[in-house]
Structure formats: C-alpha cells, structure tokens
Amino acid sequence: RTMADQPSGTLPEGVRRSARAVMEALSASFEPLVSIDEEAMAKEIKDNMSVYYKPASVGDSWTKWKYHFSDPKKEDLTCQYVLLLDALNFCFWPLQGYEYEHLAGGLKHVAITSPQKLEAKSLASITSSTLEAWLLHDFPKEMTNRSIPSLHERTRLVREVGHVLIEHFKGKASNLIR
C-alpha cells in the first residue's frame, strides 16, 4: 500500500513509520554530517551579545498579521494564546487548505470572545469537539467536511498544557517567563 491508500486518520502514523525507518537507516550508515563546536558558540555569543539579545516585546513582525492575538493590556492572555498556539502548531497538512493563519485566527477568536476559555482550568478539561470548533472557526465552512488531523493528540496536549500551568505556574503561561 502507498501512503495515499492509507485509510483516513492513519496518514500521520504512516508518515511517522516511514520517517522513523529512513532515520534509522541513515543513522546506521552515516557519520554525523553536522557537529556543534560548543566552545566557539559560547565565544560567539559572548563577543556579540548585543546582536543576539534584544529585550522581549511584541513587535511589528507579530502584530502586522491580522490572525495573531496581542493585547498589551492583557499580557497574561497574550501569553496563554502564544503557548497554546505553539502547542497546537504541528502537522496540519493532511487537511487540505488548512494553514497556520486558520489555527492562529481560530485561537484569536477564542481569546477575544471568550478569554476565560484560555484559562488553565478550562484548557485542562477541554473536549475534542470544543477544540475542533476553535481550530475550524477561521476555516472556510465549505471545506470543513474533514476533521482536524491528530485531534485526540492535540486535545491531550491542550489538557496537559492546562494541568502543567495549574500545577507549576499558578495557572498562567506568563509565569513561565517572569
């Protein structure tokens, strides 16, 4: 069977198996092609710290995109949004036409209309159907006849984000960076 012949929902698993087989074959037959000179890297960073370190701020590169959420008066909510966006931003390609802006825009809609839903206790108990509704919010309705890829894994990750925030960061992603 080819990857295209895989039943719906198994394509990501097939990709993982194929990628694992390729990586195992490569690692068994080749010396590493890249190495990191830790000493040279440390010297480079020390010598050029001003180039690499810039104070954190929400700049034009983030806010110029209409699908990103950002509110300087709601830093905690912005941090929750960014952490959740990062946790969910993987392997959407099996859903034809679904792009990063659909993910970001769907989460932005939640942040604006129901910010309490991004609180850690809500994330810790999210259902797959709720998460799917969030992720499909900005996706054209005529294209939503298929499900979000790896929805159960994404739901598990969102719940884990919620639990970890509650247990270790007083429920707020902003406490990760304070």
Coordinates of N, CA and C in Angstrom, one line a residue:
R1 N 0.8 -1.2 0.0 CA 0.0 0.0 0.0 C 0.9 1.2 0.0
T2 N 0.4 2.2 -0.7 CA 1.1 3.5 -0.7 C 0.5 4.4 0.4
M3 N 1.2 5.5 0.7 CA 0.7 6.4 1.7 C -0.7 7.0 1.3
A4 N -0.9 7.2 0.0 CA -2.2 7.7 -0.4 C -3.3 6.7 -0.2
D5 N -3.0 5.4 -0.1 CA -4.0 4.4 0.1 C -4.4 4.2 1.5
Q6 N -3.7 4.9 2.5 CA -4.0 4.7 3.9 C -5.4 5.2 4.2
P7 N -6.1 4.5 5.1 CA -7.4 5.0 5.5 C -7.3 6.3 6.2
S8 N -8.4 7.1 6.2 CA -8.5 8.4 6.8 C -8.1 8.2 8.3
G9 N -7.2 9.1 8.8 CA -6.8 9.1 10.1 C -5.5 8.4 10.4
T10 N -5.0 7.6 9.4 CA -3.8 6.8 9.6 C -2.6 7.5 8.9
L11 N -2.9 8.5 8.1 CA -1.8 9.1 7.3 C -0.6 9.6 8.2
P12 N -0.9 10.3 9.3 CA 0.2 10.7 10.1 C 1.0 9.6 10.7
E13 N 0.3 8.5 11.1 CA 1.0 7.3 11.6 C 1.9 6.7 10.5
G14 N 1.4 6.7 9.3 CA 2.2 6.1 8.2 C 3.5 7.0 8.0
V15 N 3.3 8.3 8.0 CA 4.4 9.2 7.9 C 5.4 9.0 9.0
R16 N 4.9 8.9 10.2 CA 5.9 8.6 11.3 C 6.7 7.3 11.1
R17 N 6.0 6.3 10.7 CA 6.7 5.0 10.5 C 7.7 5.1 9.4
S18 N 7.4 5.8 8.3 CA 8.3 6.0 7.2 C 9.5 6.8 7.6
A19 N 9.2 7.9 8.3 CA 10.3 8.8 8.7 C 11.2 8.1 9.7
R20 N 10.7 7.3 10.6 CA 11.5 6.5 11.5 C 12.4 5.6 10.8
A21 N 11.9 4.9 9.8 CA 12.7 3.9 9.1 C 13.8 4.6 8.3
V22 N 13.5 5.7 7.7 CA 14.5 6.4 7.0 C 15.6 6.9 8.0
M23 N 15.2 7.5 9.1 CA 16.2 8.0 10.1 C 17.1 6.8 10.6
E24 N 16.4 5.7 10.9 CA 17.2 4.6 11.4 C 18.2 4.1 10.4
A25 N 17.8 4.0 9.1 CA 18.7 3.6 8.1 C 19.9 4.6 7.9
L26 N 19.5 5.9 8.0 CA 20.6 6.9 7.8 C 21.6 6.9 9.0
S27 N 21.0 6.8 10.2 CA 21.9 6.8 11.4 C 22.8 5.6 11.4
A28 N 22.4 4.5 10.9 CA 23.2 3.3 10.9 C 24.3 3.3 9.8
S29 N 24.2 4.1 8.8 CA 25.1 4.1 7.7 C 26.0 5.3 7.5
F30 N 25.7 6.4 8.3 CA 26.5 7.6 8.1 C 27.0 8.2 9.4
E31 N 28.1 8.8 9.2 CA 28.7 9.6 10.3 C 27.9 10.9 10.4
P32 N 27.8 11.5 11.5 CA 27.0 12.8 11.6 C 27.6 13.8 10.6
L33 N 26.7 14.5 9.9 CA 27.2 15.5 8.9 C 27.4 16.8 9.5
V34 N 26.9 17.0 10.7 CA 27.0 18.3 11.4 C 27.4 18.1 12.8
S35 N 28.3 19.0 13.3 CA 28.7 18.9 14.7 C 28.7 20.4 15.2
I36 N 28.5 20.5 16.5 CA 28.5 21.8 17.1 C 29.7 22.0 17.9
D37 N 30.4 23.1 17.7 CA 31.6 23.5 18.4 C 31.1 24.3 19.6
E38 N 30.9 23.7 20.7 CA 30.3 24.4 21.9 C 31.2 25.6 22.3
E39 N 32.5 25.4 22.3 CA 33.4 26.5 22.7 C 33.3 27.7 21.8
A40 N 33.3 27.4 20.5 CA 33.2 28.5 19.5 C 31.8 29.2 19.6
M41 N 30.8 28.4 19.9 CA 29.5 29.0 20.0 C 29.4 29.9 21.2
A42 N 29.9 29.5 22.4 CA 29.9 30.3 23.6 C 30.7 31.6 23.4
K43 N 31.9 31.5 22.7 CA 32.7 32.7 22.4 C 31.9 33.7 21.5
E44 N 31.3 33.1 20.5 CA 30.5 34.0 19.6 C 29.4 34.7 20.3
I45 N 28.7 34.0 21.2 CA 27.6 34.7 21.9 C 28.2 35.7 22.9
K46 N 29.2 35.4 23.5 CA 29.8 36.4 24.5 C 30.3 37.6 23.7
D47 N 31.0 37.4 22.6 CA 31.6 38.5 21.8 C 30.5 39.4 21.1
N48 N 29.3 38.8 20.9 CA 28.3 39.5 20.1 C 27.0 39.5 20.8
M49 N 27.0 39.6 22.1 CA 25.7 39.6 22.9 C 24.7 40.6 22.4
S50 N 25.1 41.8 22.0 CA 24.2 42.8 21.6 C 23.5 42.5 20.3
V51 N 24.1 41.6 19.5 CA 23.4 41.2 18.3 C 22.3 40.2 18.6
Y52 N 22.6 39.3 19.5 CA 21.7 38.2 19.8 C 20.6 38.5 20.8
Y53 N 20.9 39.4 21.7 CA 19.9 39.7 22.8 C 19.2 41.0 22.5
K54 N 17.9 40.9 22.5 CA 17.1 42.1 22.3 C 16.0 41.9 23.4
P55 N 15.6 43.0 24.1 CA 14.5 42.8 25.1 C 13.2 42.3 24.4
A56 N 12.5 41.5 25.1 CA 11.3 40.9 24.5 C 10.2 42.0 24.4
S57 N 9.6 42.0 23.3 CA 8.4 42.9 23.1 C 7.6 42.3 21.9
V58 N 6.4 42.7 21.9 CA 5.5 42.3 20.8 C 5.8 43.4 19.7
G59 N 6.5 43.0 18.7 CA 6.9 43.9 17.6 C 6.0 43.8 16.4
D60 N 6.4 44.6 15.4 CA 5.7 44.6 14.2 C 5.6 43.3 13.5
S61 N 6.6 42.5 13.6 CA 6.6 41.2 13.0 C 5.4 40.3 13.5
W62 N 5.0 40.5 14.7 CA 3.9 39.7 15.2 C 2.5 40.3 14.9
T63 N 2.4 41.6 15.3 CA 1.1 42.3 15.2 C 0.7 42.7 13.8
K64 N 1.6 42.6 12.8 CA 1.2 43.0 11.5 C 0.3 42.0 10.8
W65 N 0.3 40.8 11.4 CA -0.6 39.7 10.9 C -1.9 39.7 11.6
K66 N -3.0 39.9 10.9 CA -4.3 40.1 11.5 C -4.8 38.8 12.3
Y67 N -4.2 37.7 12.0 CA -4.7 36.5 12.7 C -4.0 36.2 14.0
H68 N -3.0 37.0 14.4 CA -2.4 36.9 15.7 C -3.1 37.7 16.8
F69 N -3.2 37.2 18.0 CA -3.8 37.9 19.1 C -2.7 38.6 19.9
S70 N -2.9 39.8 20.2 CA -2.0 40.5 21.1 C -2.7 41.7 21.7
D71 N -2.6 41.8 23.0 CA -3.2 43.0 23.7 C -2.2 43.4 24.8
P72 N -1.5 44.5 24.7 CA -0.6 44.9 25.7 C -1.2 45.1 27.1
K73 N -2.5 45.3 27.2 CA -3.2 45.4 28.4 C -3.6 44.1 29.0
K74 N -3.4 43.0 28.2 CA -3.8 41.7 28.7 C -2.6 40.7 28.4
E75 N -1.5 41.0 29.1 CA -0.3 40.2 28.8 C -0.5 38.8 29.2
D76 N -1.2 38.5 30.3 CA -1.4 37.1 30.7 C -2.1 36.3 29.6
L77 N -3.2 36.9 29.0 CA -4.0 36.3 28.0 C -3.1 36.1 26.7
T78 N -2.3 37.1 26.4 CA -1.5 37.0 25.2 C -0.5 35.8 25.4
C79 N 0.1 35.7 26.6 CA 1.0 34.6 26.8 C 0.3 33.2 26.7
Q80 N -1.0 33.1 27.3 CA -1.7 31.9 27.1 C -1.9 31.6 25.7
Y81 N -2.3 32.6 24.9 CA -2.6 32.4 23.5 C -1.3 31.9 22.7
V82 N -0.2 32.5 23.0 CA 1.1 32.1 22.3 C 1.5 30.7 22.7
L83 N 1.4 30.3 24.0 CA 1.7 29.0 24.4 C 0.8 27.9 23.7
L84 N -0.5 28.2 23.7 CA -1.4 27.3 23.1 C -1.2 27.2 21.6
L85 N -1.0 28.3 20.9 CA -0.7 28.3 19.5 C 0.6 27.4 19.2
D86 N 1.6 27.6 20.0 CA 2.8 26.8 19.8 C 2.5 25.3 20.1
A87 N 1.8 25.0 21.1 CA 1.5 23.6 21.4 C 0.7 22.9 20.3
L88 N -0.1 23.6 19.6 CA -1.0 23.1 18.6 C -0.5 23.1 17.2
N89 N 0.6 23.9 17.0 CA 1.1 24.1 15.6 C 2.0 23.0 15.1
F90 N 1.4 21.9 14.7 CA 2.1 20.8 14.1 C 1.2 20.0 13.1
C91 N 1.8 19.6 12.0 CA 1.2 18.6 11.1 C -0.2 18.8 10.8
F92 N -0.6 19.9 10.1 CA -1.9 20.1 9.6 C -2.1 19.7 8.2
W93 N -1.0 19.4 7.5 CA -1.0 19.2 6.0 C -2.0 18.1 5.5
P94 N -2.4 17.1 6.3 CA -3.4 16.2 5.8 C -4.8 16.9 5.5
L95 N -5.1 18.0 6.2 CA -6.3 18.7 6.0 C -6.1 19.8 4.9
Q96 N -6.4 19.4 3.7 CA -6.0 20.3 2.5 C -6.6 21.7 2.7
G97 N -5.7 22.7 2.5 CA -6.1 24.1 2.6 C -6.0 24.7 3.9
Y98 N -5.8 23.9 5.0 CA -5.7 24.4 6.3 C -4.3 24.9 6.5
E99 N -4.2 26.2 6.9 CA -2.9 26.8 7.1 C -2.7 27.4 8.5
Y100 N -1.5 27.9 8.8 CA -1.2 28.5 10.1 C -2.2 29.6 10.5
E101 N -2.6 30.4 9.5 CA -3.5 31.5 9.8 C -4.9 31.0 10.3
H102 N -5.3 29.8 9.9 CA -6.6 29.3 10.4 C -6.4 28.9 11.8
L103 N -5.3 28.3 12.2 CA -5.1 27.9 13.6 C -5.0 29.2 14.4
A104 N -4.1 30.1 14.0 CA -3.9 31.3 14.8 C -5.2 32.1 14.9
G105 N -5.9 32.2 13.8 CA -7.2 33.0 13.8 C -8.3 32.4 14.6
G106 N -8.4 31.1 14.6 CA -9.4 30.4 15.5 C -9.1 30.6 16.9
L107 N -7.8 30.5 17.3 CA -7.5 30.8 18.7 C -7.6 32.2 19.1
K108 N -7.4 33.1 18.1 CA -7.6 34.6 18.4 C -9.0 34.9 18.7
H109 N -9.9 34.2 17.9 CA -11.3 34.4 18.1 C -11.7 34.0 19.5
V110 N -11.2 32.9 20.0 CA -11.5 32.5 21.4 C -10.9 33.5 22.4
A111 N -9.7 34.0 22.2 CA -9.1 35.0 23.1 C -9.9 36.3 23.2
I112 N -10.5 36.7 22.0 CA -11.3 37.9 22.0 C -12.7 37.7 22.6
T113 N -13.4 36.6 22.1 CA -14.8 36.5 22.5 C -15.0 35.7 23.8
S114 N -14.1 34.9 24.2 CA -14.3 34.1 25.4 C -12.9 33.8 26.1
P115 N -12.2 34.9 26.6 CA -10.9 34.7 27.1 C -10.8 33.7 28.3
Q116 N -11.9 33.6 29.0 CA -11.9 32.6 30.1 C -11.6 31.2 29.7
K117 N -11.9 30.9 28.4 CA -11.7 29.6 27.9 C -10.3 29.2 27.7
L118 N -9.4 30.3 27.7 CA -8.0 30.0 27.6 C -7.3 29.9 29.0
E119 N -8.1 30.0 30.0 CA -7.6 29.8 31.4 C -7.2 28.4 31.6
A120 N -6.2 28.2 32.4 CA -5.6 26.8 32.6 C -6.7 25.8 33.0
K121 N -7.6 26.1 33.9 CA -8.6 25.1 34.3 C -9.5 24.7 33.1
S122 N -9.8 25.6 32.2 CA -10.6 25.3 31.1 C -9.8 24.5 30.1
L123 N -8.6 24.8 29.9 CA -7.7 24.0 29.0 C -7.6 22.6 29.5
A124 N -7.4 22.4 30.8 CA -7.2 21.1 31.4 C -8.4 20.2 31.2
S125 N -9.6 20.7 30.9 CA -10.7 19.9 30.7 C -11.4 20.0 29.4
I126 N -10.7 20.5 28.4 CA -11.2 20.7 27.1 C -11.7 19.4 26.4
T127 N -12.7 19.5 25.6 CA -13.1 18.3 24.9 C -12.6 18.4 23.4
S128 N -12.5 17.3 22.8 CA -12.1 17.3 21.4 C -13.0 18.1 20.5
S129 N -14.3 18.0 20.7 CA -15.3 18.7 19.9 C -15.1 20.3 20.1
T130 N -14.9 20.7 21.3 CA -14.6 22.1 21.6 C -13.4 22.6 20.9
L131 N -12.3 21.8 21.0 CA -11.0 22.2 20.4 C -11.2 22.2 18.9
E132 N -11.9 21.3 18.3 CA -12.1 21.2 16.9 C -12.8 22.5 16.4
A133 N -13.9 22.8 17.1 CA -14.6 24.1 16.8 C -13.7 25.3 16.8
W134 N -12.9 25.4 17.8 CA -11.9 26.5 17.9 C -11.0 26.5 16.6
L135 N -10.5 25.4 16.3 CA -9.5 25.3 15.2 C -10.1 25.5 13.8
L136 N -11.4 25.2 13.7 CA -12.1 25.3 12.4 C -12.8 26.7 12.3
H137 N -12.7 27.5 13.3 CA -13.5 28.8 13.3 C -13.2 29.6 12.1
D138 N -11.9 29.8 11.7 CA -11.5 30.6 10.6 C -11.3 29.9 9.3
F139 N -11.7 28.6 9.3 CA -11.5 27.8 8.1 C -12.8 27.9 7.3
P140 N -12.7 28.0 6.0 CA -13.9 28.2 5.1 C -14.9 27.0 5.4
K141 N -16.1 27.4 5.7 CA -17.1 26.4 6.0 C -17.3 25.3 5.0
E142 N -17.2 25.7 3.7 CA -17.4 24.6 2.7 C -16.3 23.6 2.6
M143 N -15.2 23.9 3.4 CA -14.0 22.9 3.4 C -14.0 22.1 4.7
T144 N -15.0 22.2 5.6 CA -14.9 21.6 6.9 C -15.5 20.2 6.9
N145 N -15.6 19.5 5.8 CA -16.1 18.2 5.8 C -15.1 17.1 6.3
R146 N -13.9 17.5 6.7 CA -12.9 16.6 7.2 C -12.5 17.1 8.6
S147 N -12.0 16.2 9.4 CA -11.6 16.5 10.8 C -10.2 17.0 10.8
I148 N -9.9 17.8 11.9 CA -8.6 18.2 12.2 C -7.7 17.0 12.4
P149 N -6.5 17.0 11.7 CA -5.6 15.8 11.9 C -5.1 15.7 13.4
S150 N -5.0 14.5 13.8 CA -4.4 14.2 15.2 C -5.2 15.0 16.3
L151 N -6.5 15.1 16.1 CA -7.3 15.8 17.0 C -7.2 15.3 18.5
H152 N -7.2 14.0 18.7 CA -7.1 13.5 20.0 C -5.8 13.8 20.6
E153 N -4.7 13.7 19.9 CA -3.4 14.1 20.4 C -3.3 15.6 20.7
R154 N -3.9 16.4 19.9 CA -4.0 17.9 20.2 C -4.8 18.1 21.4
T155 N -5.9 17.4 21.6 CA -6.7 17.6 22.8 C -5.9 17.2 24.0
R156 N -5.2 16.1 23.9 CA -4.3 15.6 25.0 C -3.3 16.7 25.4
L157 N -2.7 17.3 24.4 CA -1.6 18.3 24.6 C -2.2 19.5 25.3
V158 N -3.4 20.0 24.8 CA -4.0 21.2 25.4 C -4.3 20.9 26.9
R159 N -4.9 19.7 27.2 CA -5.1 19.3 28.6 C -3.9 19.3 29.4
E160 N -2.8 18.8 28.8 CA -1.5 18.7 29.5 C -1.0 20.2 29.8
V161 N -1.1 21.0 28.8 CA -0.7 22.4 29.0 C -1.5 23.0 30.2
G162 N -2.8 22.8 30.2 CA -3.6 23.3 31.3 C -3.2 22.7 32.7
H163 N -3.0 21.4 32.7 CA -2.6 20.8 34.0 C -1.2 21.3 34.5
V164 N -0.2 21.4 33.5 CA 1.1 21.8 33.9 C 1.1 23.3 34.4
L165 N 0.3 24.1 33.7 CA 0.2 25.5 34.1 C -0.4 25.6 35.5
I166 N -1.4 24.8 35.8 CA -2.0 24.8 37.2 C -1.0 24.3 38.2
E167 N -0.4 23.2 37.9 CA 0.5 22.5 38.9 C 1.8 23.3 39.2
H168 N 2.3 23.9 38.1 CA 3.7 24.5 38.3 C 3.8 26.0 38.1
F169 N 2.8 26.6 37.5 CA 2.9 28.1 37.1 C 1.7 28.9 37.5
K170 N 1.0 28.5 38.6 CA -0.1 29.2 39.1 C -1.2 29.5 38.0
G171 N -1.3 28.6 37.0 CA -2.3 28.7 36.0 C -2.0 29.7 34.9
K172 N -0.8 30.3 34.8 CA -0.6 31.3 33.8 C 0.7 31.0 33.1
A173 N 0.6 31.1 31.8 CA 1.8 30.9 30.9 C 2.8 32.1 31.1
S174 N 2.3 33.2 31.5 CA 3.2 34.4 31.8 C 4.2 34.1 32.9
N175 N 3.8 33.2 33.8 CA 4.7 32.8 34.9 C 5.9 32.0 34.4
L176 N 5.8 31.5 33.2 CA 7.0 30.8 32.6 C 8.1 31.7 32.3
I177 N 7.8 33.0 32.0 CA 8.8 33.9 31.5 C 9.0 35.1 32.5
R178 N 8.4 35.0 33.7 CA 8.6 36.1 34.7 C 9.7 35.7 35.6

